[in-house]
Amino acid sequence: MLHYLHTICQRSTRMFLTIVRIMLPVMVIVYIADRLGLVRLAGEALTPAMGLLGLPPEAGIIWATTVLTNIYGGMASMAALSAGMDMTVAQVSALGAMMLFAHNVPTEQSVVRRAGASALITGALRIVVALIYGGAVSWACRALDVLQEPVSLAWMQQDAGLAQGPPDVWPWMLSTLQSLALVLVVIVGLVILLDVLERLGITRLVTRLLTPVLRLSGLEERAAPLTTVGVLLGLAYGGALIIEAAERENYSPRTRLLALSWLSLCHALIEDTLLILALGANIWVILVLRGLATLGVLAALAALTRPGTAWGRRLEASAQRPAAPQA
């Protein structure tokens, strides 16, 4: 028993330290950028694009804040701007889906890069898919005259916590430490859970059930349990497991790209979906159709990277090059 606990602690600590070394520097940089007002400037630059997507100008600030910080930061911006915004269910759903596709990109794509896929490619994929999906939802709903009911954001104005601007240094440090502590707790729990599921044979059952979806997405079956954890809980947790598993099981570059693209586009389905749902978004738009869109994107990416294709040959060539030493 002591040996088992020692092994679990060693594995969890190694994964946690890997994630901290990636996340903490990026979190500091994003915090400084936020305090300097660079996030708001990025949002104002997106105002013309929001008009093309059929969204109010304030949506640019909300989405830019979400992309560079996280969904909570986007909700804080929405609360601060809610007094001057009039949005329909379709617009909230479109913006909410964009927030779900692309949030906390600097931090999360740093995890993706460490796990073995291009942060630039997967980050660009998130931004492009978010814009296309958000525009498609907004335009389709307006053309079909559906989900045009107004959404009241008045309740957000009463939440002082969300309405505040960027936090001072000390509250930010406490919040960051709490976030990292939560990451550690979740990683330990996931390591134990995955070990138990493997011993009970449930992992093999889950893999068999996911085989049809995996076949469409081009993933290896052995990557299914780790990908599923990330999809349900979050990229930081799923990414930590992918990093550890990729080093242990030697996943191919194509499998890493597909698995991490999947996690980049669609993760933390439970917590994040509930947050956006609370804003007044439509569950079919932000969960069901978004999941189908993700599967479609992954199927296309799998086809483009099949062995023998131009991208497939590039991935195979990258596997032959010696890996760069880790800092």
XYZ file of N, CA, C and O in Angstrom, residues 98-281:
736
model
N -18.193 31.005 -28.986
C -16.858 31.524 -29.294
C -15.974 31.514 -28.048
O -14.776 31.197 -28.118
N -16.557 31.859 -26.912
C -15.809 31.836 -25.654
C -15.407 30.414 -25.280
O -14.315 30.184 -24.743
N -16.275 29.448 -25.572
C -15.976 28.060 -25.248
C -14.898 27.498 -26.175
O -14.030 26.739 -25.740
N -14.950 27.855 -27.435
C -13.940 27.384 -28.383
C -12.569 27.987 -28.072
O -11.549 27.298 -28.140
N -12.534 29.278 -27.769
C -11.249 29.968 -27.620
C -11.230 30.772 -26.332
O -11.806 31.858 -26.258
N -10.610 30.228 -25.307
C -10.425 30.935 -24.039
C -9.087 30.519 -23.431
O -8.601 29.424 -23.683
N -8.495 31.430 -22.678
C -7.230 31.145 -21.991
C -6.195 30.568 -22.955
O -5.435 29.658 -22.609
N -6.169 31.090 -24.167
C -5.342 30.514 -25.231
C -3.841 30.544 -24.913
O -3.153 29.535 -25.126
N -3.266 31.653 -24.418
C -1.814 31.635 -24.149
C -1.404 30.517 -23.191
O -0.430 29.803 -23.440
N -2.145 30.354 -22.097
C -1.790 29.332 -21.110
C -2.040 27.925 -21.649
O -1.180 27.046 -21.570
N -3.223 27.706 -22.210
C -3.586 26.355 -22.623
C -2.767 25.879 -23.818
O -2.406 24.701 -23.904
N -2.431 26.789 -24.746
C -1.627 26.345 -25.884
C -0.173 26.136 -25.477
O 0.556 25.409 -26.154
N 0.254 26.738 -24.373
C 1.581 26.414 -23.834
C 1.610 24.963 -23.356
O 2.601 24.250 -23.542
N 0.502 24.524 -22.748
C 0.384 23.122 -22.341
C 0.394 22.218 -23.571
O 1.054 21.174 -23.599
N -0.331 22.627 -24.607
C -0.388 21.845 -25.847
C 1.004 21.700 -26.456
O 1.391 20.617 -26.904
N 1.759 22.801 -26.488
C 3.110 22.746 -27.059
C 3.992 21.772 -26.294
O 4.728 20.972 -26.891
N 3.892 21.806 -24.969
C 4.700 20.892 -24.157
C 4.255 19.442 -24.340
O 5.062 18.516 -24.250
N 2.979 19.241 -24.669
C 2.463 17.888 -24.859
C 2.835 17.314 -26.219
O 2.644 16.120 -26.449
N 3.345 18.159 -27.124
C 3.863 17.612 -28.369
C 3.164 18.047 -29.633
O 3.398 17.469 -30.697
N 2.302 19.068 -29.571
C 1.652 19.585 -30.777
C 1.964 21.072 -30.900
O 2.344 21.722 -29.929
N 1.796 21.607 -32.100
C 2.109 23.008 -32.350
C 1.105 23.920 -31.652
O -0.109 23.830 -31.903
N 1.609 24.809 -30.803
C 0.737 25.784 -30.150
C 0.172 26.761 -31.167
O -0.971 27.199 -31.040
N 0.960 27.090 -32.207
C 0.511 28.032 -33.222
C -0.643 27.444 -34.033
O -1.672 28.092 -34.246
N -0.511 26.185 -34.477
C -1.549 25.552 -35.293
C -2.823 25.344 -34.480
O -3.919 25.698 -34.913
N -2.687 24.777 -33.287
C -3.883 24.503 -32.484
C -4.529 25.794 -31.988
O -5.758 25.881 -31.889
N -3.708 26.816 -31.666
C -4.271 28.098 -31.250
C -5.022 28.777 -32.385
O -6.121 29.298 -32.192
N -4.418 28.773 -33.587
C -5.084 29.360 -34.750
C -6.365 28.594 -35.072
O -7.378 29.189 -35.460
N -6.330 27.281 -34.893
C -7.522 26.460 -35.139
C -8.665 26.893 -34.226
O -9.820 27.024 -34.663
N -8.369 27.148 -32.967
C -9.389 27.576 -32.016
C -10.000 28.915 -32.427
O -11.218 29.100 -32.389
N -9.152 29.881 -32.796
C -9.624 31.210 -33.168
C -10.489 31.148 -34.429
O -11.588 31.723 -34.485
N -9.996 30.444 -35.446
C -10.710 30.375 -36.728
C -12.045 29.656 -36.570
O -13.083 30.131 -37.057
N -12.039 28.514 -35.875
C -13.286 27.769 -35.686
C -14.277 28.589 -34.870
O -15.483 28.599 -35.161
N -13.790 29.301 -33.855
C -14.678 30.137 -33.036
C -15.358 31.210 -33.883
O -16.573 31.423 -33.778
N -14.586 31.886 -34.722
C -15.142 32.949 -35.556
C -16.149 32.398 -36.566
O -17.233 32.961 -36.750
N -15.802 31.288 -37.221
C -16.699 30.705 -38.226
C -17.983 30.209 -37.567
O -19.095 30.466 -38.059
N -17.837 29.505 -36.449
C -19.020 28.954 -35.781
C -19.897 30.071 -35.230
O -21.135 30.038 -35.375
N -19.281 31.071 -34.592
C -20.062 32.186 -34.043
C -20.817 32.928 -35.128
O -22.006 33.255 -34.967
N -20.147 33.199 -36.247
C -20.816 33.868 -37.347
C -21.937 33.034 -37.936
O -23.020 33.549 -38.237
N -21.691 31.727 -38.104
C -22.706 30.835 -38.675
C -23.952 30.793 -37.796
O -25.084 30.837 -38.296
N -23.754 30.713 -36.485
C -24.898 30.679 -35.566
C -25.687 31.982 -35.632
O -26.921 31.989 -35.746
N -24.980 33.106 -35.574
C -25.642 34.407 -35.581
C -26.412 34.628 -36.885
O -27.582 35.033 -36.871
N -25.752 34.350 -38.015
C -26.403 34.570 -39.312
C -27.579 33.620 -39.519
O -28.639 34.025 -39.998
N -27.390 32.340 -39.188
C -28.446 31.346 -39.407
C -29.667 31.661 -38.551
O -30.806 31.580 -39.030
N -29.437 32.008 -37.304
C -30.572 32.310 -36.412
C -31.324 33.549 -36.876
O -32.565 33.600 -36.810
N -30.600 34.537 -37.363
C -31.262 35.746 -37.852
C -32.038 35.449 -39.138
O -33.166 35.923 -39.311
N -31.449 34.646 -40.038
C -32.119 34.320 -41.296
C -33.367 33.476 -41.064
O -34.380 33.642 -41.758
N -33.302 32.562 -40.084
C -34.423 31.668 -39.803
C -35.382 32.241 -38.768
O -36.404 31.616 -38.465
N -35.025 33.398 -38.216
C -35.837 34.066 -37.200
C -36.089 33.154 -35.983
O -37.209 33.010 -35.508
N -35.002 32.546 -35.505
C -35.087 31.711 -34.311
C -34.140 32.264 -33.252
O -33.154 32.937 -33.554
N -34.451 31.981 -31.993
C -33.645 32.421 -30.844
C -33.451 33.939 -30.835
O -32.391 34.442 -30.446
N -34.484 34.666 -31.253
C -34.395 36.127 -31.312
C -34.969 36.804 -30.062
O -35.098 38.026 -30.026
N -35.303 36.004 -29.043
C -35.818 36.591 -27.800
C -34.704 37.374 -27.099
O -33.550 36.944 -27.072
N -35.019 38.535 -26.525
C -33.983 39.308 -25.817
C -33.541 38.612 -24.530
O -34.326 37.904 -23.892
N -32.288 38.803 -24.190
C -31.726 38.241 -22.960
C -31.434 39.379 -21.996
O -30.793 40.372 -22.360
N -31.890 39.240 -20.778
C -31.629 40.263 -19.764
C -30.311 39.958 -19.059
O -30.094 38.864 -18.538
N -29.421 40.948 -19.074
C -28.133 40.820 -18.381
C -28.105 41.669 -17.115
O -27.035 41.907 -16.542
N -29.278 42.110 -16.680
C -29.348 42.992 -15.516
C -28.807 42.324 -14.257
O -28.225 42.979 -13.395
N -29.000 41.000 -14.152
C -28.549 40.305 -12.942
C -27.040 40.391 -12.758
O -26.541 40.350 -11.634
N -26.297 40.542 -13.855
C -24.841 40.616 -13.753
C -24.387 41.928 -13.144
O -23.338 41.994 -12.497
N -25.169 42.984 -13.345
C -24.781 44.289 -12.808
C -24.813 44.309 -11.294
O -24.190 45.146 -10.670
N -25.524 43.360 -10.685
C -25.632 43.317 -9.232
C -24.524 42.500 -8.593
O -24.405 42.447 -7.387
N -23.710 41.843 -9.435
C -22.632 41.000 -8.920
C -21.340 41.804 -8.909
O -20.664 41.941 -9.915
N -21.035 42.375 -7.760
C -19.857 43.241 -7.683
C -18.575 42.507 -8.013
O -17.649 43.070 -8.562
N -18.517 41.219 -7.691
C -17.304 40.464 -7.964
C -16.998 40.389 -9.443
O -15.860 40.493 -9.868
N -18.064 40.228 -10.275
C -17.839 40.152 -11.703
C -17.657 41.535 -12.321
O -17.019 41.672 -13.353
N -18.226 42.544 -11.691
C -18.197 43.870 -12.295
C -16.872 44.588 -12.073
O -16.625 45.618 -12.672
N -16.018 44.088 -11.224
C -14.752 44.736 -10.940
C -13.784 44.563 -12.095
O -13.891 43.634 -12.887
N -12.791 45.469 -12.177
C -11.760 45.365 -13.192
C -10.704 44.363 -12.767
O -10.927 43.546 -11.870
N -9.515 44.437 -13.398
C -8.449 43.512 -13.048
C -8.086 43.604 -11.573
O -8.063 44.691 -10.998
N -7.836 42.496 -10.917
C -7.568 42.514 -9.480
C -6.210 43.097 -9.146
O -5.332 43.189 -9.999
N -6.035 43.520 -7.892
C -4.725 43.952 -7.427
C -3.802 42.750 -7.337
O -4.222 41.606 -7.446
N -2.522 43.015 -7.085
C -1.525 41.955 -7.136
C -1.790 40.880 -6.083
O -1.757 39.683 -6.391
N -2.077 41.296 -4.855
C -2.230 40.299 -3.788
C -3.432 39.380 -4.013
O -3.284 38.164 -3.929
N -4.617 39.920 -4.310
C -5.735 39.018 -4.626
C -5.439 38.115 -5.825
O -5.839 36.950 -5.837
N -4.737 38.666 -6.831
C -4.386 37.839 -7.998
C -3.462 36.698 -7.593
O -3.610 35.563 -8.058
N -2.478 36.984 -6.722
C -1.561 35.937 -6.272
C -2.312 34.848 -5.512
O -2.069 33.652 -5.721
N -3.239 35.248 -4.646
C -4.025 34.265 -3.902
C -4.875 33.420 -4.844
O -4.956 32.191 -4.708
N -5.496 34.081 -5.815
C -6.321 33.366 -6.782
C -5.484 32.386 -7.602
O -5.902 31.255 -7.863
N -4.278 32.805 -7.976
C -3.397 31.936 -8.755
C -2.959 30.728 -7.939
O -2.943 29.593 -8.442
N -2.615 30.954 -6.681
C -2.206 29.840 -5.813
C -3.359 28.865 -5.611
O -3.164 27.641 -5.614
N -4.577 29.397 -5.453
C -5.744 28.531 -5.303
C -5.973 27.707 -6.567
O -6.290 26.513 -6.500
N -5.793 28.337 -7.731
C -5.969 27.624 -8.996
C -4.954 26.503 -9.138
O -5.292 25.380 -9.543
N -3.700 26.790 -8.797
C -2.657 25.766 -8.906
C -2.881 24.637 -7.901
O -2.635 23.467 -8.205
N -3.357 25.004 -6.698
C -3.664 23.969 -5.704
C -4.781 23.065 -6.199
O -4.733 21.835 -6.022
N -5.783 23.667 -6.847
C -6.878 22.872 -7.407
C -6.365 21.948 -8.503
O -6.784 20.787 -8.603
N -5.455 22.454 -9.334
C -4.860 21.619 -10.382
C -4.177 20.397 -9.765
O -4.336 19.268 -10.239
N -3.426 20.608 -8.674
C -2.743 19.499 -8.007
C -3.738 18.474 -7.480
O -3.570 17.262 -7.684
N -4.780 18.955 -6.810
C -5.780 18.035 -6.253
C -6.450 17.221 -7.355
O -6.615 16.003 -7.246
N -6.812 17.902 -8.439
C -7.489 17.206 -9.533
C -6.558 16.196 -10.192
O -6.979 15.080 -10.530
N -5.296 16.564 -10.397
C -4.351 15.635 -11.015
C -4.181 14.384 -10.169
O -4.198 13.256 -10.681
N -4.034 14.555 -8.847
C -3.906 13.386 -7.959
C -5.154 12.511 -8.069
O -5.063 11.280 -8.212
N -6.318 13.155 -8.034
C -7.562 12.387 -8.148
C -7.678 11.657 -9.465
O -8.107 10.492 -9.514
N -7.274 12.305 -10.550
C -7.362 11.672 -11.863
C -6.391 10.513 -12.006
O -6.719 9.485 -12.607
N -5.194 10.668 -11.461
C -4.210 9.573 -11.533
C -4.747 8.342 -10.816
O -4.664 7.212 -11.327
N -5.316 8.547 -9.627
C -5.886 7.427 -8.875
C -7.078 6.839 -9.621
O -7.212 5.608 -9.757
N -7.962 7.720 -10.134
C -9.161 7.245 -10.835
C -8.795 6.435 -12.069
O -9.363 5.358 -12.304
N -7.861 6.937 -12.859
C -7.471 6.220 -14.075
C -6.834 4.869 -13.745
O -7.043 3.881 -14.468
N -6.074 4.824 -12.659
C -5.466 3.552 -12.254
C -6.546 2.550 -11.839
O -6.494 1.370 -12.221
N -7.543 3.028 -11.090
C -8.640 2.153 -10.663
C -9.443 1.664 -11.874
O -9.785 0.481 -11.979
N -9.760 2.577 -12.789
C -10.524 2.206 -13.984
C -9.770 1.194 -14.838
O -10.371 0.286 -15.419
N -8.461 1.348 -14.897
C -7.639 0.391 -15.660
C -7.672 -0.983 -15.013
O -7.836 -2.005 -15.692
N -7.557 -1.023 -13.696
C -7.561 -2.301 -12.986
C -8.919 -2.995 -13.070
O -8.990 -4.235 -13.090
N -10.007 -2.234 -13.120
C -11.358 -2.804 -13.183
C -11.781 -3.155 -14.616
O -12.852 -3.733 -14.811
N -10.975 -2.767 -15.597
C -11.314 -3.059 -16.982
C -12.274 -2.058 -17.604
O -12.712 -2.237 -18.751
N -12.601 -0.993 -16.870
C -13.549 -0.008 -17.386
C -12.915 0.809 -18.513
O -13.596 1.223 -19.460
N -11.601 1.021 -18.426
C -10.913 1.765 -19.474
C -11.079 1.087 -20.826
O -11.342 1.739 -21.847
N -10.950 -0.227 -20.851
C -11.101 -0.964 -22.114
C -12.540 -0.857 -22.627
O -12.763 -0.750 -23.833
N -13.517 -0.877 -21.706
C -14.916 -0.750 -22.108
C -15.172 0.627 -22.721
O -15.832 0.742 -23.769
N -14.652 1.687 -22.068
C -14.821 3.045 -22.590
C -14.193 3.167 -23.973
O -14.763 3.766 -24.889
N -13.028 2.572 -24.131
C -12.341 2.621 -25.414
C -13.172 1.970 -26.511
O -13.292 2.487 -27.626
N -13.781 0.811 -26.201
C -14.614 0.130 -27.200
C -15.826 0.972 -27.574
O -16.216 1.047 -28.739
N -16.439 1.630 -26.569
C -17.608 2.465 -26.840
C -17.240 3.683 -27.683
O -18.060 4.166 -28.480
N -16.024 4.176 -27.501
C -15.598 5.367 -28.229
C -14.973 5.056 -29.587
O -14.653 5.979 -30.340
N -14.820 3.780 -29.906
C -14.133 3.401 -31.138
C -14.732 4.045 -32.383
O -13.986 4.548 -33.238
N -16.087 4.070 -32.566
C -16.627 4.709 -33.777
C -16.247 6.191 -33.883
O -15.916 6.672 -34.967
N -16.299 6.916 -32.755
C -15.925 8.330 -32.767
C -14.439 8.484 -33.047
O -14.011 9.350 -33.816
N -13.633 7.622 -32.425
C -12.186 7.673 -32.635
C -11.838 7.410 -34.087
O -10.917 8.018 -34.642
N -12.577 6.487 -34.708
C -12.300 6.169 -36.108
C -12.535 7.395 -36.979
O -11.784 7.663 -37.911
N -13.593 8.156 -36.675
C -13.868 9.376 -37.429
C -12.801 10.439 -37.200
O -12.410 11.155 -38.113
N -12.338 10.558 -35.964
C -11.386 11.608 -35.620
C -9.946 11.221 -35.912
O -9.059 12.066 -35.817
N -9.697 9.953 -36.254
C -8.350 9.529 -36.612
C -7.445 9.222 -35.435
O -6.250 8.992 -35.617
N -7.987 9.202 -34.213
C -7.164 8.957 -33.030
C -6.886 7.476 -32.823
O -7.701 6.623 -33.164
N -5.742 7.193 -32.228
C -5.457 5.831 -31.790
C -6.361 5.500 -30.607
O -6.641 6.348 -29.765
N -6.797 4.243 -30.527
C -7.713 3.851 -29.456
C -7.104 4.035 -28.078
O -7.796 4.382 -27.121
N -5.810 3.833 -27.958
C -5.192 3.918 -26.631
C -5.168 5.348 -26.093
O -4.904 5.568 -24.902
N -5.432 6.351 -26.949
C -5.476 7.738 -26.488
C -6.862 8.132 -26.000
O -7.053 9.237 -25.492
N -7.840 7.225 -26.126
C -9.233 7.558 -25.788
C -9.433 7.949 -24.328
O -10.055 8.982 -24.044
N -8.966 7.175 -23.341
C -9.241 7.536 -21.943
C -8.691 8.907 -21.558
O -9.375 9.690 -20.896
N -7.470 9.219 -21.992
C -6.862 10.489 -21.627
C -7.580 11.647 -22.320
O -7.795 12.706 -21.724
N -7.951 11.455 -23.572
C -8.669 12.497 -24.299
C -10.024 12.753 -23.661
O -10.460 13.900 -23.519
N -10.695 11.683 -23.244
C -12.007 11.816 -22.622
C -11.923 12.613 -21.326
O -12.779 13.457 -21.041
N -10.879 12.374 -20.526
C -10.693 13.132 -19.282
C -10.573 14.616 -19.582
O -11.199 15.457 -18.942
N -9.762 14.966 -20.580
C -9.588 16.363 -20.931
C -10.862 16.997 -21.447
O -11.186 18.136 -21.119
N -11.609 16.241 -22.277
C -12.858 16.763 -22.827
C -13.848 17.070 -21.714
O -14.545 18.082 -21.733
N -13.919 16.205 -20.719
C -14.892 16.388 -19.647
C -14.449 17.415 -18.618
O -15.273 18.166 -18.083
N -13.159 17.475 -18.317
C -12.711 18.304 -17.202
C -11.923 19.548 -17.615
O -12.155 20.622 -17.086
N -10.978 19.428 -18.525
C -10.227 20.614 -18.889
C -8.904 20.290 -19.536
O -8.361 19.203 -19.378
N -8.370 21.290 -20.262
C -7.132 21.079 -21.011
C -5.926 20.963 -20.102
O -5.002 20.208 -20.383
N -5.910 21.703 -19.009
C -4.768 21.623 -18.105
C -4.628 20.208 -17.546
O -3.536 19.643 -17.490
N -5.763 19.618 -17.142
C -5.735 18.269 -16.584
C -5.496 17.234 -17.681
O -4.658 16.349 -17.554
N -6.247 17.327 -18.770
C -6.049 16.396 -19.868
C -4.678 16.542 -20.479
O -4.038 15.562 -20.848
N -4.201 17.797 -20.587
C -2.875 18.027 -21.137
C -1.781 17.421 -20.282
O -0.808 16.859 -20.793
N -1.929 17.522 -18.960
C -0.938 16.922 -18.062
C -0.864 15.416 -18.270
O 0.219 14.826 -18.299
N -2.025 14.786 -18.422
C -2.051 13.348 -18.637
C -1.503 12.980 -20.008
O -0.812 11.968 -20.159
N -1.804 13.806 -21.023
C -1.285 13.550 -22.361
C 0.240 13.676 -22.361
O 0.943 12.878 -22.980
N 0.767 14.693 -21.669
C 2.221 14.855 -21.583
C 2.856 13.606 -20.990
O 3.819 13.042 -21.524
N 2.294 13.158 -19.872
C 2.860 11.995 -19.182
C 2.710 10.730 -20.027
O 3.646 9.933 -20.150
N 1.543 10.554 -20.663
C 1.296 9.350 -21.450
C 2.093 9.358 -22.747
O 2.568 8.311 -23.205
N 2.249 10.546 -23.359
C 2.990 10.634 -24.612
C 4.449 10.240 -24.410
O 5.055 9.578 -25.259
N 5.010 10.617 -23.269
C 6.389 10.250 -22.981
C 6.503 8.761 -22.655
O 7.492 8.107 -22.992
N 5.446 8.206 -22.024
C 5.486 6.799 -21.630
C 5.176 5.860 -22.797
O 5.813 4.826 -22.959
N 4.188 6.224 -23.619
C 3.707 5.318 -24.656
C 4.142 5.719 -26.060
O 3.806 5.033 -27.034
N 4.871 6.828 -26.186
C 5.439 7.222 -27.475
C 4.352 7.381 -28.550
O 4.392 6.739 -29.601
N 3.370 8.254 -28.301
C 2.355 8.542 -29.299
C 3.000 9.124 -30.554
O 3.988 9.860 -30.475
N 2.407 8.850 -31.687
C 2.900 9.417 -32.944
C 2.579 10.907 -32.988
O 1.647 11.374 -32.307
N 3.336 11.696 -33.787
C 3.025 13.133 -33.907
C 1.596 13.374 -34.371
O 0.946 14.329 -33.939
N 1.069 12.514 -35.250
C -0.299 12.678 -35.740
C -1.309 12.481 -34.606
O -2.269 13.243 -34.475
N -1.097 11.463 -33.778
C -2.000 11.227 -32.652
C -1.964 12.388 -31.672
O -3.007 12.827 -31.168
N -0.779 12.913 -31.407
C -0.673 14.057 -30.503
C -1.409 15.272 -31.076
O -2.134 15.972 -30.360
N -1.218 15.527 -32.374
C -1.870 16.669 -32.996
C -3.386 16.534 -32.926
O -4.090 17.479 -32.554
N -3.915 15.350 -33.259
C -5.362 15.156 -33.272
C -5.943 15.208 -31.861
O -6.976 15.851 -31.621
N -5.288 14.528 -30.926
C -5.797 14.511 -29.554
C -5.795 15.912 -28.953
O -6.773 16.342 -28.320
N -4.719 16.651 -29.174
C -4.606 17.976 -28.577
C -5.438 19.012 -29.324
O -5.870 20.010 -28.733
N -5.693 18.786 -30.600
C -6.625 19.654 -31.325
C -8.034 19.438 -30.784
O -8.807 20.387 -30.613
N -8.372 18.182 -30.528
C -9.675 17.861 -29.950
C -9.823 18.543 -28.589
O -10.824 19.207 -28.309
N -8.812 18.389 -27.737
C -8.869 19.006 -26.409
C -8.890 20.529 -26.491
O -9.524 21.192 -25.670
N -8.184 21.091 -27.475
C -8.166 22.545 -27.613
C -9.545 23.075 -27.961
O -9.988 24.099 -27.425
N -10.243 22.384 -28.861
C -11.544 22.860 -29.325
C -12.678 22.550 -28.354
O -13.655 23.300 -28.280
N -12.566 21.452 -27.648
C -13.716 20.999 -26.861
C -13.234 20.349 -25.573
O -12.838 19.181 -25.576
N -13.220 21.114 -24.490
C -12.796 20.566 -23.204
C -13.602 21.215 -22.078
O -14.296 22.199 -22.282
N -13.499 20.625 -20.898
C -14.244 21.114 -19.724
C -15.725 21.270 -20.046
O -16.346 22.288 -19.738
N -16.297 20.237 -20.662
C -17.686 20.312 -21.116
C -18.662 20.589 -19.973
O -19.678 21.241 -20.178
N -18.354 20.103 -18.786
C -19.299 20.236 -17.680
C -19.278 21.659 -17.116
O -20.280 22.381 -17.170
N -18.138 22.079 -16.584
C -18.053 23.379 -15.912
C -18.273 24.536 -16.874
O -19.111 25.418 -16.636
N -17.538 24.563 -17.985
C -17.601 25.703 -18.893
C -18.969 25.844 -19.549
O -19.478 26.957 -19.720
N -19.569 24.721 -19.922
C -20.891 24.783 -20.546
C -21.919 25.360 -19.581
O -22.775 26.172 -19.967
N -21.847 24.951 -18.316
C -22.788 25.470 -17.321
C -22.617 26.974 -17.129
O -23.602 27.713 -16.947
N -21.379 27.471 -17.176
C -21.132 28.909 -17.027
C -21.792 29.692 -18.161
O -22.466 30.708 -17.928
N -21.605 29.238 -19.385
C -22.173 29.948 -20.531
C -23.693 29.788 -20.567
O -24.422 30.709 -20.951
N -24.168 28.636 -20.141
C -25.613 28.410 -20.083
C -26.277 29.411 -19.129
O -27.378 29.896 -19.373
N -25.562 29.748 -18.039
C -26.099 30.694 -17.058
C -26.262 32.097 -17.631
O -27.051 32.894 -17.131
N -25.532 32.403 -18.704
C -25.645 33.723 -19.328
C -26.904 33.851 -20.177
O -27.259 34.955 -20.591
N -27.551 32.720 -20.471
C -28.754 32.750 -21.291
C -28.584 32.106 -22.648
O -29.442 32.267 -23.527
N -27.479 31.378 -22.849
C -27.229 30.730 -24.137
C -28.107 29.494 -24.301
O -28.630 28.937 -23.331
